[in-house]
XYZ file of C-alpha atoms in Angstrom:
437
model
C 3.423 16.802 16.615
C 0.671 14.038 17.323
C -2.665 14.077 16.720
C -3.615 12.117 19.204
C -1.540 11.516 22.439
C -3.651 9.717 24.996
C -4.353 6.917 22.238
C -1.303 6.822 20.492
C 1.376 7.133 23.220
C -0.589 4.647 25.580
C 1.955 2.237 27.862
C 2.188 -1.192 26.862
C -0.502 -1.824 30.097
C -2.640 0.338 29.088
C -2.759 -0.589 25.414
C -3.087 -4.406 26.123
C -5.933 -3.623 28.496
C -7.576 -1.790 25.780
C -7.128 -4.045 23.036
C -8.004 -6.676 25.437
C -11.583 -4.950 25.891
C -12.102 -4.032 22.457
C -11.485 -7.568 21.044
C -14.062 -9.128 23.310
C -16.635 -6.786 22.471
C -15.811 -6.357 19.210
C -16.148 -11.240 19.112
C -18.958 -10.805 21.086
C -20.422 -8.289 18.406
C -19.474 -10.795 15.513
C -20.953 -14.064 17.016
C -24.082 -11.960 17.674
C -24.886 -10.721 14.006
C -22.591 -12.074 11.727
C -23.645 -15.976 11.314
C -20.784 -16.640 9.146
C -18.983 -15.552 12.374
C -21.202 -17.115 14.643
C -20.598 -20.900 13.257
C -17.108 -20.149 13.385
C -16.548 -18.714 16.677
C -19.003 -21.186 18.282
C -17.203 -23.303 21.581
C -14.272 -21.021 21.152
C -11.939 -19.188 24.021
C -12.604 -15.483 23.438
C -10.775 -13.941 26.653
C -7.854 -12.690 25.758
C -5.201 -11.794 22.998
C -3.228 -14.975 23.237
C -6.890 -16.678 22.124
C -7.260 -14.639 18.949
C -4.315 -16.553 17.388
C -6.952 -19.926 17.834
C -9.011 -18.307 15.874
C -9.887 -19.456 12.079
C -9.105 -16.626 9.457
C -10.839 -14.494 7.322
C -10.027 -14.346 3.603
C -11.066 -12.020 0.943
C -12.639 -14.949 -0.704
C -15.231 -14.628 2.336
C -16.380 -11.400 1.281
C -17.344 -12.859 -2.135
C -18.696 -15.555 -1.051
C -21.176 -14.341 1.007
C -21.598 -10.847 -1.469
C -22.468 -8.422 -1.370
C -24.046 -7.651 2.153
C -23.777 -11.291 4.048
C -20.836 -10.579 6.640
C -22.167 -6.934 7.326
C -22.864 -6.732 11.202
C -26.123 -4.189 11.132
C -28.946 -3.638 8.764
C -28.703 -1.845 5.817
C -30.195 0.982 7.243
C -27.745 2.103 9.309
C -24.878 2.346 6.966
C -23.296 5.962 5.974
C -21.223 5.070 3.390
C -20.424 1.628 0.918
C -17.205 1.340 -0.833
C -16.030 -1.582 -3.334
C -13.362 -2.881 -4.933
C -12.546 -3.119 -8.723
C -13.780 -6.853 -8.834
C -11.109 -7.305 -11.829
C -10.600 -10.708 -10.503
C -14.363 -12.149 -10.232
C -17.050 -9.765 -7.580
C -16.050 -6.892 -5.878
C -15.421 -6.948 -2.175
C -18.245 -4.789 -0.921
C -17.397 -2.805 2.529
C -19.753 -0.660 4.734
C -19.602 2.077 7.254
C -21.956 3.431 9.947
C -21.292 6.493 11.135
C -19.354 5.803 13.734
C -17.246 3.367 11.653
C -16.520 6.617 9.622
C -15.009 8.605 12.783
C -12.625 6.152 13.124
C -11.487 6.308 9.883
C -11.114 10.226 9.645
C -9.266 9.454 13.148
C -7.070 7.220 11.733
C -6.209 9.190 8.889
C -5.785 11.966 10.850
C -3.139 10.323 12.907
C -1.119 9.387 9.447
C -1.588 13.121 8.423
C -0.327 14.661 11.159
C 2.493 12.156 11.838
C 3.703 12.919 7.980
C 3.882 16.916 8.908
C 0.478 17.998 7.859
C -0.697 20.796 9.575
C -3.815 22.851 10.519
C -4.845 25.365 7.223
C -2.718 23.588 4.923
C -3.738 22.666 1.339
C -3.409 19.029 0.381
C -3.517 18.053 -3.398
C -5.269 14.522 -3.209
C -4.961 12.824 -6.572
C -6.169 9.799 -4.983
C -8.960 8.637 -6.981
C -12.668 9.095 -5.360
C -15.601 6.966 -5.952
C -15.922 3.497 -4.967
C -11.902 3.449 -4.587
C -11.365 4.414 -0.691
C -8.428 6.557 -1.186
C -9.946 10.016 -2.077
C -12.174 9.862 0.080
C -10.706 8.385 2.935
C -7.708 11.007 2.603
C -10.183 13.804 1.815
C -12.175 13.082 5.494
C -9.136 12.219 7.596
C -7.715 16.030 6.201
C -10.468 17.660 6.852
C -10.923 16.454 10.249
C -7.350 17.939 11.253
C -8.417 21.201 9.346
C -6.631 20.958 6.078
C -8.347 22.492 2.593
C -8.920 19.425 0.507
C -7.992 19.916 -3.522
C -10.200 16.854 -4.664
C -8.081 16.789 -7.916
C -9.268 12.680 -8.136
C -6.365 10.981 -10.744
C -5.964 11.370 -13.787
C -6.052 14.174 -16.447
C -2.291 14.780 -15.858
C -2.217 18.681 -17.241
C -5.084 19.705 -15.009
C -2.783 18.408 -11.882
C 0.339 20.230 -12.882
C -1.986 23.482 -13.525
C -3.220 23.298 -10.336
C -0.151 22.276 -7.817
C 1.376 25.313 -9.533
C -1.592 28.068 -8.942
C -2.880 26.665 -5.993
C 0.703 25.691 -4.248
C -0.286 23.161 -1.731
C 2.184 22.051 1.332
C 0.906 18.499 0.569
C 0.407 15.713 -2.068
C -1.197 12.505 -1.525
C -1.286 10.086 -4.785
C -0.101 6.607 -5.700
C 3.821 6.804 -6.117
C 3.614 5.746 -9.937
C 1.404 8.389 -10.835
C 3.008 11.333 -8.765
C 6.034 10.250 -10.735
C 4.423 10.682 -13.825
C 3.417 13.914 -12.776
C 6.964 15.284 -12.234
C 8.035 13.549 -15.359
C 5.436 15.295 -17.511
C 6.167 18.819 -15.733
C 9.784 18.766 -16.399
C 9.143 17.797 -20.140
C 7.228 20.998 -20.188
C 10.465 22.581 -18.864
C 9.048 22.985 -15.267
C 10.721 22.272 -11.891
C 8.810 19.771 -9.901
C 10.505 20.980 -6.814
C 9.189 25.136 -7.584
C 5.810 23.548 -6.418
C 7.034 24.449 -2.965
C 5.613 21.123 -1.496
C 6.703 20.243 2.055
C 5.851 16.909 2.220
C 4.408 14.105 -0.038
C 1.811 11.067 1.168
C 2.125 7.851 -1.312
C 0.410 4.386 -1.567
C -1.862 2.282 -2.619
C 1.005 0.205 -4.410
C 4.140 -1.657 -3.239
C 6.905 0.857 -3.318
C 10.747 0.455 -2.567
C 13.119 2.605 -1.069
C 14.612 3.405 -4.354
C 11.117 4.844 -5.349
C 10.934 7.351 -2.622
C 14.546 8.544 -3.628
C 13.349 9.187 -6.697
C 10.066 10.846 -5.601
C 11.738 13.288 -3.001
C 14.426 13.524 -5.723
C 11.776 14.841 -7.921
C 9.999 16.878 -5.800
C 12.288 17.823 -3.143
C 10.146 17.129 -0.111
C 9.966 13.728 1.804
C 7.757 11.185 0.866
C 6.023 9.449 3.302
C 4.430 5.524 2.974
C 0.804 5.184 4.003
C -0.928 1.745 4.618
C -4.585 0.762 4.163
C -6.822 -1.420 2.768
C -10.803 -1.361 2.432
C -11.898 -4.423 3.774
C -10.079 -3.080 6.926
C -10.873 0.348 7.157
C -9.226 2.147 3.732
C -5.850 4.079 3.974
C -4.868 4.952 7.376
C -4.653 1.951 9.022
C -0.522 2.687 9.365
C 1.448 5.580 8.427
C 5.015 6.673 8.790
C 6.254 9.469 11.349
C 8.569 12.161 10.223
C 11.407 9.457 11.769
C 10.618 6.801 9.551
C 11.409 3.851 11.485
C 8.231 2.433 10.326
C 4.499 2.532 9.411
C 2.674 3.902 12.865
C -0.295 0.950 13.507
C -3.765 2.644 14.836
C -3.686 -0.665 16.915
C -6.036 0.830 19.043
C -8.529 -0.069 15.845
C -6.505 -2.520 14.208
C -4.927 -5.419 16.135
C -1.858 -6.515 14.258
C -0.167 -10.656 13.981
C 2.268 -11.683 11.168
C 2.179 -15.488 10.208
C 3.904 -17.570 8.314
C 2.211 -17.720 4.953
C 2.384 -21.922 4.388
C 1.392 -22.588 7.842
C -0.744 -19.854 9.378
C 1.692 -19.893 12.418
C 2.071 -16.693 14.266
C 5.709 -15.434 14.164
C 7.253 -13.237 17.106
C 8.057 -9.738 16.345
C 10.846 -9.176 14.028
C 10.077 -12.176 11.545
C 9.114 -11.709 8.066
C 5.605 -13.096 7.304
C 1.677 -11.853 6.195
C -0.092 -9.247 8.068
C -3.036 -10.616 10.043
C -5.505 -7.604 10.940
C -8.688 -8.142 13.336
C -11.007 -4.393 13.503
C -11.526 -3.537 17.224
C -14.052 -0.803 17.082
C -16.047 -1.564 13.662
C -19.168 -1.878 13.649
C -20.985 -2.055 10.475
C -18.222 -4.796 9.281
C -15.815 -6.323 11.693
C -12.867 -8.508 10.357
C -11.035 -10.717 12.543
C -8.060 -12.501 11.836
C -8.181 -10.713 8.399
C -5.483 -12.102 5.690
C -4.102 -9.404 3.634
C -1.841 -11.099 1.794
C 1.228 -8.205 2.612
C 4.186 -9.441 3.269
C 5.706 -7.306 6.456
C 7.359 -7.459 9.591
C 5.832 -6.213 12.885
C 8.100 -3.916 15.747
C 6.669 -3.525 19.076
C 8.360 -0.715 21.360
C 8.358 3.178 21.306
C 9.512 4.711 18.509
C 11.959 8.126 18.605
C 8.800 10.252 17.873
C 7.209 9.089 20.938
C 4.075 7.034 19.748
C 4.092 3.785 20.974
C 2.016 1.659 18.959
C 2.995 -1.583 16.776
C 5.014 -0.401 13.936
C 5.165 -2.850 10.645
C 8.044 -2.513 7.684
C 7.224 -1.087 4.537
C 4.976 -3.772 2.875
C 8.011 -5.873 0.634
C 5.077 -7.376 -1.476
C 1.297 -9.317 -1.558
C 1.676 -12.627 -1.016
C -0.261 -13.844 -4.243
C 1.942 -11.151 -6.149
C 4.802 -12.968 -5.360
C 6.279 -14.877 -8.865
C 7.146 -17.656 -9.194
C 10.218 -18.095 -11.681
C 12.073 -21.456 -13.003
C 10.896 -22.655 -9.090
C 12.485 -18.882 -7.657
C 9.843 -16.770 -5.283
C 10.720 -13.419 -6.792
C 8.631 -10.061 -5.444
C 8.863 -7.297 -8.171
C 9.794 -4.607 -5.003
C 13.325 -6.789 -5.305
C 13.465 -5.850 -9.240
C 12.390 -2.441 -8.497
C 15.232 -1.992 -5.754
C 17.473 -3.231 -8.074
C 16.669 -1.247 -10.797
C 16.400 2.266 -9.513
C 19.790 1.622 -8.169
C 21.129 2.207 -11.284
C 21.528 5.673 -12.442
C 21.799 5.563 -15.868
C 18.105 4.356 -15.653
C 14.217 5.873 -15.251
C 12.262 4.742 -12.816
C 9.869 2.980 -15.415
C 9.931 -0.682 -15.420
C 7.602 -3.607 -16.336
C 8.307 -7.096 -15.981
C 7.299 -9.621 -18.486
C 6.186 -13.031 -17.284
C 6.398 -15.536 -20.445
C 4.771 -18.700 -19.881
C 3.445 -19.854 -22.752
C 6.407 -22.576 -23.176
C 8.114 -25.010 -21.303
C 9.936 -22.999 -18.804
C 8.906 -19.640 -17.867
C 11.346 -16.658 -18.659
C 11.264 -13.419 -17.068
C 11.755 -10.020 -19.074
C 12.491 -6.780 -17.406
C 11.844 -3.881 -19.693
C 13.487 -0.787 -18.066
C 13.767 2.980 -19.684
C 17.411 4.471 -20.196
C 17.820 8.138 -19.024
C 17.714 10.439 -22.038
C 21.319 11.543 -20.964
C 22.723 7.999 -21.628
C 20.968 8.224 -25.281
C 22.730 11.521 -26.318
C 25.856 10.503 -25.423
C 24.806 7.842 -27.532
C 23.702 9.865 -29.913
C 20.412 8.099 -30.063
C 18.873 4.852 -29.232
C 20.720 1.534 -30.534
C 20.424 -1.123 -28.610
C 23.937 -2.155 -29.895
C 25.754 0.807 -28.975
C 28.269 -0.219 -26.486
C 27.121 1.862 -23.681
C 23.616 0.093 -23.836
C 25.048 -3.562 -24.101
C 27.226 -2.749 -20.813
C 24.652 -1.338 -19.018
C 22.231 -4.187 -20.314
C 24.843 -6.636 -18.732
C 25.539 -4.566 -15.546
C 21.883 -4.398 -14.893
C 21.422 -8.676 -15.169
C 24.140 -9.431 -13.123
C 23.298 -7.388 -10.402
C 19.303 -8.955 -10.834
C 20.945 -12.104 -10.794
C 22.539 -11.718 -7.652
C 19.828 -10.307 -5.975
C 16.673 -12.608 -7.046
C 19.037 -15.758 -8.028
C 17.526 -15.821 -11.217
C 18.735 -14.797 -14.635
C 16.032 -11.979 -16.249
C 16.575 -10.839 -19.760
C 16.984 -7.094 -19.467
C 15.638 -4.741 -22.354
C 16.453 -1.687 -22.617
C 13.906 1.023 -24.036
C 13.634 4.525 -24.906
C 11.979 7.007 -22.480
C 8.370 7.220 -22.533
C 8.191 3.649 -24.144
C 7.235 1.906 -21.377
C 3.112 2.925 -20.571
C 2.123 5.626 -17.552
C -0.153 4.753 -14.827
C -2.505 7.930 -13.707
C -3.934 5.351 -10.769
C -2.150 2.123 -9.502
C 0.808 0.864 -11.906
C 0.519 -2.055 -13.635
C 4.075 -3.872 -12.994
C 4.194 -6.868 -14.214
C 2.296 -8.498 -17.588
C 2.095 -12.672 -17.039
C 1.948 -14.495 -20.720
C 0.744 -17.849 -20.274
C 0.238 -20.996 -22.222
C -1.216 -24.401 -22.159
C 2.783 -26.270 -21.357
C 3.486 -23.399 -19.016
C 5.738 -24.619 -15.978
C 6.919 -22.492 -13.454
């Protein structure tokens, strides 16, 4: 099923020619009210698609620079809605919606729903967390708009989820990947069956996840698990989602014009090449982004896909650009560890990756949990035991030959390793005044 035919099985004419219109209006719009856009747009070509790539970029380092309201496109009275980020890192990035802005983004969402198998008077479990975050709400509006009941769980508070997926039996979960995980894992010790839930299908994100991951999810659970792709300064989640095929994330690139560059040089890259998603907003209004940098590392596929949508399709996001790590002089992503790791049965999909920096040369750590049927043949945890020194070695070889890099691999009980009830926290980065990478 699609939610949307006429925009999301448009020829490649008739998608160009719409993009084409919306990106003029939407430059026009920009230069008009946005002086940050103004000076930069000012003596520039603004025809056509093949101009946009002349175009400067936009950064997330904008958005605090001019915070919190200065690249907002309309006064503050006509905004619906304001979302932020954590602003961990210095100020949050502070996004707006008018109302309209808000249609498209229950549109959007509603696209990703549907495509994923949601269905008319189903109950979704959202453990997305509402508030300033946009996933709650931005999965709560897009469900309601295709006529789902909504569960606004939020995260967190672990036994209250597991109570209710089991009395209220929804066909649908949405949540980040690490903390639906944690739910199964905390059901099962309880001596439940994550897959008695009776869920049909399962929407994850927020986080980089691998391949691996989703085996273990639809392991757990025994539905599939679907990616979905957003970000706030674009829209929130639902700016790409993946169709029951999965052949790829589904872009609304009716709303959100896709390039991928080469990170270094800001060169746009043909379809098929590896490089960082570059996103430009064709219909927002209250905030319009061109030539956005989102840091995600992806590839971009143009052509129909199986399901019959055919707009722009990118690859699962492999990593952020500035989460990339830099090792001894190796780029490693920690989606290449993960991979690696939940390739290996005899271990949990519970890792964290210890960055040590505070001498000379860096050295990488990868603390992974052992199943808790490796420790009873075992008979208990000893890091010594045979078993546990061969897997320890099988485990750094096989990192070794897939991030060139030698990691020291500890092995831990399970439930040593800390649980994440929102986004995981991967990797921990020790560092030191002699530090070289």
């Amino acid at each position: 099923m699609i939610w949307n035919p006429a925009a999301e099985c448009l020829t490649p004419a008739a998608r160009e020619t719409l993009q084409t219109e919306r990106l003029r209006a939407t430059l026009e719009w920009a230069a008009e009210r946005v002086p940050f856009y103004a000076a930069r747009l000012a003596g520039r070509p603004r025809r056509d698609l093949t101009d946009l790539g002349t175009l400067p970029f936009t950064l997330k380092s904008d958005l605090r620079e001019h915070y919190p309201f200065g690249l907002f496109a309309v006064p503050r009275t006509e905004l619906a809605r304001l979302h932020a980020s954590s602003g961990t890192k210095g100020k949050p990035t502070v996004v707006g919606y008018t109302a309209g802005d808000l249609d498209v983004w229950r549109e959007a969402m509603a696209r990703v729903l549907v495509a994923a198998g949601a269905r008319a008077g189903d109950t979704l479990h959202n453990a997305f967390g509402y508030g300033l975050f946009t996933g709650g709400l931005g999965f709560h509006d897009g469900a309601e708009r295709v006529g789902l009941s909504v569960v606004p769980v939020a995260s967190g508070n672990t036994a209250r989820q597991i109570l209710l997926l089991q009395d209220f039996t929804p066909a649908g979960l949405c949540a980040t990947p690490s903390f639906a995980l944690h739910i199964a894992e905390t059901l099962e010790e309880q001596g439940g069956d994550p897959r008695a839930l009776g869920l049909r299908y399962g929407l994850y994100g927020a986080e980089p996840w691998s391949e691996q991951l989703r085996g273990a999810l639809e392991r757990a659970f025994g539905c599939p698990a679907y990616d979905v792709y957003g970000l706030s300064e674009i829209v929130g989640p639902g700016v790409a989602g993946e169709c029951e095929r999965r052949q790829g994330l589904h872009l609304a690139d009716d709303h959100f014009f896709p390039e991928i560059i080469d990170p270094s040089s800001g060169a746009v890259l043909p379809p098929g090449h590896e490089g960082e998603l570059v996103l430009t907003t064709l219909t927002k209004r209250a905030l319009p982004m061109i030539r956005y940098r989102t840091g995600d590392i992806t590839t971009l596929t143009t052509g129909a896909c199986p399901c019959g949508r055919t707009s722009a399709r990118i690859a699962r996001i492999k990593g952020r650009a500035d989460d990339m790590l830099v090792v001894k002089g190796v780029n490693v992503y920690p989606s290449e560890i993960e991979r690696t790791l939940l390739a290996v049965d005899e271990l949990l999909p519970n890792y964290q990756l210890i960055v040590d920096r505070t001498s000379t040369l860096a050295r990488l750590e990868v603390q992974v949990e052992a199943v808790p049927a490796l420790l009873a043949r075992c008979d208990g945890f000893d890091a010594a035991h045979p078993a546990l020194a061969d897997l320890r070695r099988r485990v750094g070889e096989q990192l070794t030959k897939t991030i060139g890099l030698r990691a020291e691999v500890t092995l831990v009980p399970p439930r040593t390793l800390p649980r994440s009830e929102g986004k995981a926290v991967r990797v921990i980065e020790k560092r030191g005044p002699a530090a070289v990478d």
